[in-house]
PDB file of C-alpha atoms in Angstrom:
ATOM      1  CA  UNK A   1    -117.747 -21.853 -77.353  1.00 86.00           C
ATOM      2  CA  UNK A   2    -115.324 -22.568 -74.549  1.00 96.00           C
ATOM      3  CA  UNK A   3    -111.784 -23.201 -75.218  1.00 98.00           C
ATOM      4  CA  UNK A   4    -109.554 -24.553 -72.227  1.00 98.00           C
ATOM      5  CA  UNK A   5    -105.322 -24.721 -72.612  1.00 98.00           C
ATOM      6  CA  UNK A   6    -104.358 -27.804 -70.702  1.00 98.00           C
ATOM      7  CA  UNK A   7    -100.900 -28.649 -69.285  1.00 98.00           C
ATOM      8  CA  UNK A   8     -99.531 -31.029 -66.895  1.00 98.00           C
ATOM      9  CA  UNK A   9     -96.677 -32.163 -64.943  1.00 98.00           C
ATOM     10  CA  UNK A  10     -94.763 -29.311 -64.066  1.00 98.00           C
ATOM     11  CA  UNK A  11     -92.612 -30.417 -61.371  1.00 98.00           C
ATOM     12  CA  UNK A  12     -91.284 -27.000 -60.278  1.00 98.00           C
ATOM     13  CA  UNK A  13     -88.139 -27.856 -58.199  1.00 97.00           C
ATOM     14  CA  UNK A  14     -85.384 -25.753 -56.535  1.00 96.00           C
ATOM     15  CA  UNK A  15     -83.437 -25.439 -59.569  1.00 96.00           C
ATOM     16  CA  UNK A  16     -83.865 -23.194 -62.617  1.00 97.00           C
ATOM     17  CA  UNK A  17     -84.579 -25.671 -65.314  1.00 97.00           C
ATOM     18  CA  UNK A  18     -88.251 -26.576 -63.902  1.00 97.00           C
ATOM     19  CA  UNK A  19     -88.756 -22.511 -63.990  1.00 97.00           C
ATOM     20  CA  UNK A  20     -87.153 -22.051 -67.528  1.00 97.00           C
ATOM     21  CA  UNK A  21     -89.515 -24.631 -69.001  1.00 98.00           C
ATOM     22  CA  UNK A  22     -93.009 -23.623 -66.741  1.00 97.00           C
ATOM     23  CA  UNK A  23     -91.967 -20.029 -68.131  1.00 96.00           C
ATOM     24  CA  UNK A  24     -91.983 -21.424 -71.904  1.00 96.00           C
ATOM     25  CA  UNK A  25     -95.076 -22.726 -71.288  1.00 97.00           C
ATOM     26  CA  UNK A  26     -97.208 -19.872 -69.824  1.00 97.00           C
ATOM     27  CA  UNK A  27     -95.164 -17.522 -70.853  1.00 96.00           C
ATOM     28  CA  UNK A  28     -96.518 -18.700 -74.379  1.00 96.00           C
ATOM     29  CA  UNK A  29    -100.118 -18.828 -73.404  1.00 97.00           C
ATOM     30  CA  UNK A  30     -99.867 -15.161 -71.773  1.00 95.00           C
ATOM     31  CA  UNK A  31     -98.647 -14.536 -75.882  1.00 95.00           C
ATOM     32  CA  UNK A  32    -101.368 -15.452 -77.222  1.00 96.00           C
ATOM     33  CA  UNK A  33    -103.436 -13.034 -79.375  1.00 96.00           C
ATOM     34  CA  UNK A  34    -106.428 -14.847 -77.887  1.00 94.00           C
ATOM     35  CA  UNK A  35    -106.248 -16.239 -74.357  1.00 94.00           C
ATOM     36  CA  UNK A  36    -107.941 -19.626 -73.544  1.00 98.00           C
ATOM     37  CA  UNK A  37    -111.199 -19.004 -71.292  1.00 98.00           C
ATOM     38  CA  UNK A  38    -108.933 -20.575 -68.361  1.00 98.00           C
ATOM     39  CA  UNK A  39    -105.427 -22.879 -68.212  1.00 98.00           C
ATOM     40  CA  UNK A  40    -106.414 -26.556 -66.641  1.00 98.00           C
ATOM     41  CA  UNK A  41    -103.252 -27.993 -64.618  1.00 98.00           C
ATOM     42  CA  UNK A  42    -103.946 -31.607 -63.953  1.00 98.00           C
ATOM     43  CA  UNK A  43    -101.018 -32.048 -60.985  1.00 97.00           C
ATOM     44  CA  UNK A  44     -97.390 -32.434 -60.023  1.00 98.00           C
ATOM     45  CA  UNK A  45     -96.936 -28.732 -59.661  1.00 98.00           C
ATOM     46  CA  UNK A  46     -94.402 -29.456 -57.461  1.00 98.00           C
ATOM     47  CA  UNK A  47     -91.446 -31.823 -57.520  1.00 98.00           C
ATOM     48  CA  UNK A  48     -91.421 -32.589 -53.735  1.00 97.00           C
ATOM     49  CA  UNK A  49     -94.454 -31.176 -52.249  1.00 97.00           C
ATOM     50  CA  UNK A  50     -92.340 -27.919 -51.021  1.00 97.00           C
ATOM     51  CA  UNK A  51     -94.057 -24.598 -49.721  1.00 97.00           C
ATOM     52  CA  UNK A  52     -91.219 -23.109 -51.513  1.00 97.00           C
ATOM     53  CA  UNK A  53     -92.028 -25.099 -54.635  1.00 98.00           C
ATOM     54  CA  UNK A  54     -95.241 -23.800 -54.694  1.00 97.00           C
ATOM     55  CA  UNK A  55     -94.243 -19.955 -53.712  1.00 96.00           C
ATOM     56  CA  UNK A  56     -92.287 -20.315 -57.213  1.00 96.00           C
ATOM     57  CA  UNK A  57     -95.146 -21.542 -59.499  1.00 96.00           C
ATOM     58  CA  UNK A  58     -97.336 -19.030 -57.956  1.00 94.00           C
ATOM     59  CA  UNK A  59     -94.671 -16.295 -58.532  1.00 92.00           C
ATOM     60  CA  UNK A  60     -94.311 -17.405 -62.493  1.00 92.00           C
ATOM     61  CA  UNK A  61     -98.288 -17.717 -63.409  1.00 93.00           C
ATOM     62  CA  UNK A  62     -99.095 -14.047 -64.669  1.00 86.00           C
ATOM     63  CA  UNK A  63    -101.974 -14.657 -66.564  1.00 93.00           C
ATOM     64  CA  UNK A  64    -104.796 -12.621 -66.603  1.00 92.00           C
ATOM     65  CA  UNK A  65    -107.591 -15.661 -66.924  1.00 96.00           C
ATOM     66  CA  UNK A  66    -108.612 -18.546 -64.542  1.00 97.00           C
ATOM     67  CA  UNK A  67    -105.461 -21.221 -63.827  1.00 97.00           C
ATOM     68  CA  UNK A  68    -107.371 -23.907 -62.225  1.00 98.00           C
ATOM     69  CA  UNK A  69    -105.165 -26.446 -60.351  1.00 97.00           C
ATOM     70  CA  UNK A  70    -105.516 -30.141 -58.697  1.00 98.00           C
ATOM     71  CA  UNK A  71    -102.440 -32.071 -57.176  1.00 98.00           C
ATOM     72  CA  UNK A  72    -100.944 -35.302 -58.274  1.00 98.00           C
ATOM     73  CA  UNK A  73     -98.786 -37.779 -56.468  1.00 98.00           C
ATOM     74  CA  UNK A  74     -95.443 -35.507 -55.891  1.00 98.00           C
ATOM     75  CA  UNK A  75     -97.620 -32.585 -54.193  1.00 98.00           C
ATOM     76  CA  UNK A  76     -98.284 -32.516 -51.027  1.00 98.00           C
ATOM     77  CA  UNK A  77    -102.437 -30.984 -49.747  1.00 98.00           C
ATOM     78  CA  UNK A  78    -101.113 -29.035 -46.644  1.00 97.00           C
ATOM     79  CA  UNK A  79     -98.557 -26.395 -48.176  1.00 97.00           C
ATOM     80  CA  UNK A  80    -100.589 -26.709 -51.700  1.00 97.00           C
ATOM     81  CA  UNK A  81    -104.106 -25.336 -49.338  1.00 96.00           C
ATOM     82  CA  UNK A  82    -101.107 -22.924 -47.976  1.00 95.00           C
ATOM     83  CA  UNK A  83     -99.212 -21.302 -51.053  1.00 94.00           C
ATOM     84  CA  UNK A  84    -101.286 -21.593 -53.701  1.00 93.00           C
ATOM     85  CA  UNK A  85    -104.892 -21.454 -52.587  1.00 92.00           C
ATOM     86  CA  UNK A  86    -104.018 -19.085 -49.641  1.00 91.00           C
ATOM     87  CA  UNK A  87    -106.079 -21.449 -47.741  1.00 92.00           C
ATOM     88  CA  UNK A  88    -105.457 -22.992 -44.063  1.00 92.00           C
ATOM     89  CA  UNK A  89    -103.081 -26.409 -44.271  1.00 91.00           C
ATOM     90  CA  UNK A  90    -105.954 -29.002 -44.444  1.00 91.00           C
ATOM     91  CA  UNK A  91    -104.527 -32.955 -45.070  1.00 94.00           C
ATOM     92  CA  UNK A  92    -108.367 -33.294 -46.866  1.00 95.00           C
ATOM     93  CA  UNK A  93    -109.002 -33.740 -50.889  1.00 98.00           C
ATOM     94  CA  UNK A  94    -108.687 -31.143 -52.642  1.00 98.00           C
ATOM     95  CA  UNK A  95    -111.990 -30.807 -54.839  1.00 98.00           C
ATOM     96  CA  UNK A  96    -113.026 -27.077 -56.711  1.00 98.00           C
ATOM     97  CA  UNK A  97    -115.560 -26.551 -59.089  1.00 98.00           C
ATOM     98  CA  UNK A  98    -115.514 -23.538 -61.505  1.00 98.00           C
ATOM     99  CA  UNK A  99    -118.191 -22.368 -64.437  1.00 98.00           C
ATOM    100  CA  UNK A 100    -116.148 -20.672 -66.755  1.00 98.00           C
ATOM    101  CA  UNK A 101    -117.623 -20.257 -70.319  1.00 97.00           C
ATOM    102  CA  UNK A 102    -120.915 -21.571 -70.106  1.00 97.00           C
ATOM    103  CA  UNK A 103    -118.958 -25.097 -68.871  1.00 98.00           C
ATOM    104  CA  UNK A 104    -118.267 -26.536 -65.332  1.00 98.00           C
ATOM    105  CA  UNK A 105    -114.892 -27.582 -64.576  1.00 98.00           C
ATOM    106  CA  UNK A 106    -114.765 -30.067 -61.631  1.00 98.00           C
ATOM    107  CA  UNK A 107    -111.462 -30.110 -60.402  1.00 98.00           C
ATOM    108  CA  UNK A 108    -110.868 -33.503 -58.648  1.00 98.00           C
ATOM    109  CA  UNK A 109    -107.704 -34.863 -55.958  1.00 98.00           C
ATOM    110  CA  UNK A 110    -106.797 -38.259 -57.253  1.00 98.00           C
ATOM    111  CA  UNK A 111    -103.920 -38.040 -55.183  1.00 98.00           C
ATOM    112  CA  UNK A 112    -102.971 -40.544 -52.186  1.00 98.00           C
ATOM    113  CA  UNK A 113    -100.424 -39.047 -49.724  1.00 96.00           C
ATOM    114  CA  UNK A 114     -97.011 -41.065 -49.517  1.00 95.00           C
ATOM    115  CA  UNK A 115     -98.131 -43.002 -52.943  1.00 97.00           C
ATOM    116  CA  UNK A 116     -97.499 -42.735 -56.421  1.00 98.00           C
ATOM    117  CA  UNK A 117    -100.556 -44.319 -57.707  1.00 98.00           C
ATOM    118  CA  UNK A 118    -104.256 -42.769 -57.419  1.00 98.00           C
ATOM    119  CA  UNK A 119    -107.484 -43.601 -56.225  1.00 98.00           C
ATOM    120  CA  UNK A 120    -110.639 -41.094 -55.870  1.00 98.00           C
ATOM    121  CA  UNK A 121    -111.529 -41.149 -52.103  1.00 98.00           C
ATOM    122  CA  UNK A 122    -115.288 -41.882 -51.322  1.00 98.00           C
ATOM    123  CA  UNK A 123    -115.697 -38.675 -50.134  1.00 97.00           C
ATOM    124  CA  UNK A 124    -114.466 -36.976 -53.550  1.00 98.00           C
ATOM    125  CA  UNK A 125    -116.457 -39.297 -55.464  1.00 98.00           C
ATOM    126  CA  UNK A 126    -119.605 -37.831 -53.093  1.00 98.00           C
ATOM    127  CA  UNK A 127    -118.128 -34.075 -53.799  1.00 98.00           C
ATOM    128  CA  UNK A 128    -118.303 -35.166 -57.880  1.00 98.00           C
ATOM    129  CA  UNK A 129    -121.962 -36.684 -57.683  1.00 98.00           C
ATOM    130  CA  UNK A 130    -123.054 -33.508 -55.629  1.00 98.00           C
ATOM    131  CA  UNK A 131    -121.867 -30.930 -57.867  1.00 98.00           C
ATOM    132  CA  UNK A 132    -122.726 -32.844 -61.442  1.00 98.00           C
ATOM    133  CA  UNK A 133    -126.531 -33.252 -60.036  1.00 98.00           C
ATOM    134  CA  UNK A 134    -126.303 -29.505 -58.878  1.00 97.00           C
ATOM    135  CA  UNK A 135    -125.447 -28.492 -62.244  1.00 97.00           C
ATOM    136  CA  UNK A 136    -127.333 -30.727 -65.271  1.00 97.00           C
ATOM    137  CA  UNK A 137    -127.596 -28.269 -67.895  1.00 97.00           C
ATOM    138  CA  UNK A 138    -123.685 -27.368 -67.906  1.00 98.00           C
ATOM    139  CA  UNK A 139    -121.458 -29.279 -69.961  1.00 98.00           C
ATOM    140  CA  UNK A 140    -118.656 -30.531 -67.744  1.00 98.00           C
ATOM    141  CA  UNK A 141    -115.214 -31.435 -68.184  1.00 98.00           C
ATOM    142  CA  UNK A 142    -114.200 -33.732 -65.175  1.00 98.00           C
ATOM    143  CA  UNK A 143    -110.269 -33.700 -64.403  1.00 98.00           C
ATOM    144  CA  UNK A 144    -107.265 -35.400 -62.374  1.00 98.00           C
ATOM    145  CA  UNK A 145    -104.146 -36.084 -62.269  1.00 98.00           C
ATOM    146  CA  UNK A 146    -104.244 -40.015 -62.994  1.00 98.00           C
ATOM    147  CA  UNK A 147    -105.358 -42.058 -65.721  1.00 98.00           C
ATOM    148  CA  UNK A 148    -108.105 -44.212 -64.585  1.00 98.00           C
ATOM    149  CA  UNK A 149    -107.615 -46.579 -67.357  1.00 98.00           C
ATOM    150  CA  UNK A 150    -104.186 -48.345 -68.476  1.00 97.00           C
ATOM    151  CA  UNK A 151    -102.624 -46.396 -71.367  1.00 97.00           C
ATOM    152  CA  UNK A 152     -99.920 -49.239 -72.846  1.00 95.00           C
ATOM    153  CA  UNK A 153     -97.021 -48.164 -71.142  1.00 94.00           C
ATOM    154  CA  UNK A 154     -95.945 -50.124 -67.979  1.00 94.00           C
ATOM    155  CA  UNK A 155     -93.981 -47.679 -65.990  1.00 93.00           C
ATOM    156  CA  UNK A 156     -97.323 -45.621 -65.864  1.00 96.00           C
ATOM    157  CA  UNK A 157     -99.735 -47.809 -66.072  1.00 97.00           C
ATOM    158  CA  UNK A 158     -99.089 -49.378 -62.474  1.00 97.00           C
ATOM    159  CA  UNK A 159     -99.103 -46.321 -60.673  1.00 98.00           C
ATOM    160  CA  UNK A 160    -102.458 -45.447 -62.483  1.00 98.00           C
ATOM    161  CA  UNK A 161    -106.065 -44.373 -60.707  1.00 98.00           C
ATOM    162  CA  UNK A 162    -107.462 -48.002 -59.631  1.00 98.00           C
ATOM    163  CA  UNK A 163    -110.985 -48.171 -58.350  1.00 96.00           C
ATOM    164  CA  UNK A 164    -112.324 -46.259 -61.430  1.00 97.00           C
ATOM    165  CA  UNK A 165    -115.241 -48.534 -61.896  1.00 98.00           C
ATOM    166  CA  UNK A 166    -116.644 -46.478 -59.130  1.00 98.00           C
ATOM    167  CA  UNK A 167    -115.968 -43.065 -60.969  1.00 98.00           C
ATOM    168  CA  UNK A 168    -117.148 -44.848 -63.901  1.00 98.00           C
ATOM    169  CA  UNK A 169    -120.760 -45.482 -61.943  1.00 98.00           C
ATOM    170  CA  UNK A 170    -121.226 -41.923 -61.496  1.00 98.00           C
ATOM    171  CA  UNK A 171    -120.433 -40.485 -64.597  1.00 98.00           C
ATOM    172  CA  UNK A 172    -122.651 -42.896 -66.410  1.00 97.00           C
ATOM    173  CA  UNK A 173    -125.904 -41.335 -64.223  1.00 97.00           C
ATOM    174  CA  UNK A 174    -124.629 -37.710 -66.215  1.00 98.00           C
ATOM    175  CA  UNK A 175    -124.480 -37.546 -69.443  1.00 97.00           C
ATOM    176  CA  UNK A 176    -123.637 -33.750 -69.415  1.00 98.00           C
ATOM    177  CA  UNK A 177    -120.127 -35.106 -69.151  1.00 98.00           C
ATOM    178  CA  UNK A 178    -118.626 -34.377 -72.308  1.00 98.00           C
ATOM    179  CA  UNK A 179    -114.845 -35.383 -71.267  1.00 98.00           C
ATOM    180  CA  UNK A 180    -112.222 -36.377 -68.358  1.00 98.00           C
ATOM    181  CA  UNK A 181    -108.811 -34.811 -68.089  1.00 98.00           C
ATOM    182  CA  UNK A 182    -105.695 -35.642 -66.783  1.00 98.00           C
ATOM    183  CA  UNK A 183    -102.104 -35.716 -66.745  1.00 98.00           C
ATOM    184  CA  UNK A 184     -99.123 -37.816 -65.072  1.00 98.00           C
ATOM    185  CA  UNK A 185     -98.369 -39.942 -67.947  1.00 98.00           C
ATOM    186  CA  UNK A 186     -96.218 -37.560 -69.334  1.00 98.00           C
ATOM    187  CA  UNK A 187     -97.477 -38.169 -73.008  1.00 97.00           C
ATOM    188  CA  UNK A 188    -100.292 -36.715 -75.011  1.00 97.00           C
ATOM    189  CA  UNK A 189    -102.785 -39.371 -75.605  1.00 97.00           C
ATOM    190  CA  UNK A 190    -106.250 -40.194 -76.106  1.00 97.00           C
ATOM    191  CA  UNK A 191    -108.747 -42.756 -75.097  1.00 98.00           C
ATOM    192  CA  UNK A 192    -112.199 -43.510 -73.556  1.00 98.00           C
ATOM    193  CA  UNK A 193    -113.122 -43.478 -70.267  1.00 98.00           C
ATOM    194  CA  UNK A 194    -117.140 -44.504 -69.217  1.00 97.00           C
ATOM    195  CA  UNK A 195    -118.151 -43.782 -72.776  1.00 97.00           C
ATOM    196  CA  UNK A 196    -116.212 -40.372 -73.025  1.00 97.00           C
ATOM    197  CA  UNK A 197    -113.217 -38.855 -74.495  1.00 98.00           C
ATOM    198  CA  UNK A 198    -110.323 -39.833 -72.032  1.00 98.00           C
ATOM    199  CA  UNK A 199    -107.487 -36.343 -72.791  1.00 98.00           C
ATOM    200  CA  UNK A 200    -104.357 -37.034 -71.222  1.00 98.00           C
ATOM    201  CA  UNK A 201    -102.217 -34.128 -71.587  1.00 98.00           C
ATOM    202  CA  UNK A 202     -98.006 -33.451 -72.055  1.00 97.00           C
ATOM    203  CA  UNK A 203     -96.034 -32.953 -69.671  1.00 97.00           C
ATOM    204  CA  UNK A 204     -94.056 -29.589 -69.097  1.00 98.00           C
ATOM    205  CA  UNK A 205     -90.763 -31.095 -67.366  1.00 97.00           C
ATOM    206  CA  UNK A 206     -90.015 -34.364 -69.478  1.00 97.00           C
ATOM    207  CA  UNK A 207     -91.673 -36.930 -72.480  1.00 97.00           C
ATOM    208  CA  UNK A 208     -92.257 -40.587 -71.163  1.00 96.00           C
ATOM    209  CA  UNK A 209     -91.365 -42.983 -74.290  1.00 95.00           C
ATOM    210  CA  UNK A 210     -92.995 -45.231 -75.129  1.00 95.00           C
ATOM    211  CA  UNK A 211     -92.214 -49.003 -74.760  1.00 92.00           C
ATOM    212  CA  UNK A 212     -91.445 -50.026 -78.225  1.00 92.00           C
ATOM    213  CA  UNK A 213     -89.783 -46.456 -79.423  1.00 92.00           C
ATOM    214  CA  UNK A 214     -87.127 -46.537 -76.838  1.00 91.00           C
ATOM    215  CA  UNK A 215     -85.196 -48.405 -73.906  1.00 89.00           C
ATOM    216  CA  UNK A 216     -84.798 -45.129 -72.620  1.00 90.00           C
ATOM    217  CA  UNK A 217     -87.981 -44.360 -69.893  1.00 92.00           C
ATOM    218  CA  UNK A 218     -88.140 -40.375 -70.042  1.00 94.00           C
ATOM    219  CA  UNK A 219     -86.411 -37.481 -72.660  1.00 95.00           C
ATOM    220  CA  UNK A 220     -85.839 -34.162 -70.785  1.00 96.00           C
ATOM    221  CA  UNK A 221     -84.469 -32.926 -74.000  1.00 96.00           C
ATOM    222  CA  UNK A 222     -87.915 -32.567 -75.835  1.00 97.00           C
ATOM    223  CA  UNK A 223     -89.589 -29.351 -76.006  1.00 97.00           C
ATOM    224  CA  UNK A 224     -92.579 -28.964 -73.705  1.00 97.00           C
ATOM    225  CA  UNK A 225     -96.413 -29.192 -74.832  1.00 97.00           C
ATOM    226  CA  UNK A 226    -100.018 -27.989 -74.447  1.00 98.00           C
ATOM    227  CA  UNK A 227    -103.028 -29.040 -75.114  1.00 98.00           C
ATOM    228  CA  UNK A 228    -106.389 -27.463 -76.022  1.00 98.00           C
ATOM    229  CA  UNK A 229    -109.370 -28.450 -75.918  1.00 98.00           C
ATOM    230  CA  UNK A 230    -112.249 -26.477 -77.914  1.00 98.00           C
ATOM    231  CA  UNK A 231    -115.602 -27.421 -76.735  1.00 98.00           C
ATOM    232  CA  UNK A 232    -118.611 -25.745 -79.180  1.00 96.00           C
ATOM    233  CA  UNK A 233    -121.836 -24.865 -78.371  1.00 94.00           C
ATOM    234  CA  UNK A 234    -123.368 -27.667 -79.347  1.00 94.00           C
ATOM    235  CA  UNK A 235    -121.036 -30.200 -77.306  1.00 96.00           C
ATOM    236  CA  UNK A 236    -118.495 -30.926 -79.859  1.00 96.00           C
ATOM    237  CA  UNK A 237    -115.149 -31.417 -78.085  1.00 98.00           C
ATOM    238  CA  UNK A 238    -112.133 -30.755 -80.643  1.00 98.00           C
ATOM    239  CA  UNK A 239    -108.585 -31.114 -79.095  1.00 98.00           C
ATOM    240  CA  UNK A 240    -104.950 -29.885 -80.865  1.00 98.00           C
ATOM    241  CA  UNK A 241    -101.644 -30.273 -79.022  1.00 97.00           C
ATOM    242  CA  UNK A 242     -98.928 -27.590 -79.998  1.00 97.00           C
ATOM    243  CA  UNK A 243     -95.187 -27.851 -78.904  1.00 97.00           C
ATOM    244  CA  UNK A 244     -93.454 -24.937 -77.120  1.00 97.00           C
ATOM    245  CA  UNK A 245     -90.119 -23.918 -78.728  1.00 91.00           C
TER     246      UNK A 245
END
């Protein structure tokens, strides 16, 4: 059994507010009697893209498992590569691939520099064909930052990931794909993606309303949330959210 904490949308700025609540967050995972096999963070790690941004959220992750990482529209590849992969600046996706737990975890840059909506470049969707036909036997969670299908809400839905009917053709070929991941709506929800479980998790810096609760687009006043997802051995994905106080 593999179970994965999953977060999202931490925006670490140049103030203290973005560190306060990151520091809630894994701060309270670092707590936990038992750890998570590894902490998925489906992008915006940074609020502008900054080397410096990232030099913080490096500094305040001090957890001894995996924190596996892909960037969303407000980070930028170069001085991501730089700060927290300790890699040279590259302006290329940024695709990883981990087994941890007897599952593969495909990392995945749905990112588009300069834009706030996401599309998987051909060359990702090449990385993500390679490494599920490399790998049949694993279960595999597949995660980004975008939602590749539209969730209700306007404000996010049209700076969603378009072209997914391509990502769609490939994971239909795998069926070891037991769920996709991502963030940047700012919302826990749940749908279905190419006949899987679609996990969109909270956000750590602010709640996006929805349409008809509110006029108001984002609180900043609600408590931060994780997600996690318990995967059993026999391919049985459960997932709880919990609020951080």
């Amino acid at each position: 059994m593999g179970i994965f904490a999953h977060v999202s949308d931490v925006h670490i700025d140049a103030g203290e507010r973005s560190v306060q609540r990151a520091g809630r967050v894994f701060g309270y995972l670092a707590g936990l009697p038992t750890p998570p096999d590894a902490v998925i963070v489906t992008g915006d790690l940074a609020d502008h893209g900054a080397e410096s941004e990232y030099e913080r959220l490096r500094d305040l992750v001090d957890l001894p498992i995996p924190v596996l990482w892909c960037p969303g529209n407000h980070d930028a590849r170069e001085p991501y590569r730089k700060a927290l992969l300790g890699e040279e600046p590259d302006a290329r996706p940024i695709n990883r691939a981990f087994e941890i737990a007897g599952t593969l975890i495909l990392m995945l840059d749905s990112s588009i520099p300069g834009r706030n909506d996401g599309l998987l470049a051909d060359e990702t969707l090449e990385w993500l064909a390679a490494a599920l036909a490399n790998q049949p036997e694993l279960p595999t969670l597949v995660c980004f930052h975008h939602p590749p299908v539209p969730l209700g809400i306007p404000f996010i839905d049209e700076i969603r990931q378009f072209g997914a009917e391509r990502l769609a053709a490939v994971l239909e070929r795998h069926p070891q794909v037991v769920a996709v991941l991502c963030g940047h709506a700012h919302t826990p929800a749940a749908a279905t993606f190419a006949g899987r479980p679609l996990l969109v998790a909270p956000s750590v810096t602010s709640t996006l309303m929805l349409p008809f609760e509110t006029d108001q687009v984002f609180d900043r006043d609600l408590p931060p949330m994780v997600a996690f997802h318990v995967l059993s051995d026999d391919r049985h994905l459960t997932t709880h959210y919990r609020v951080i106080l």
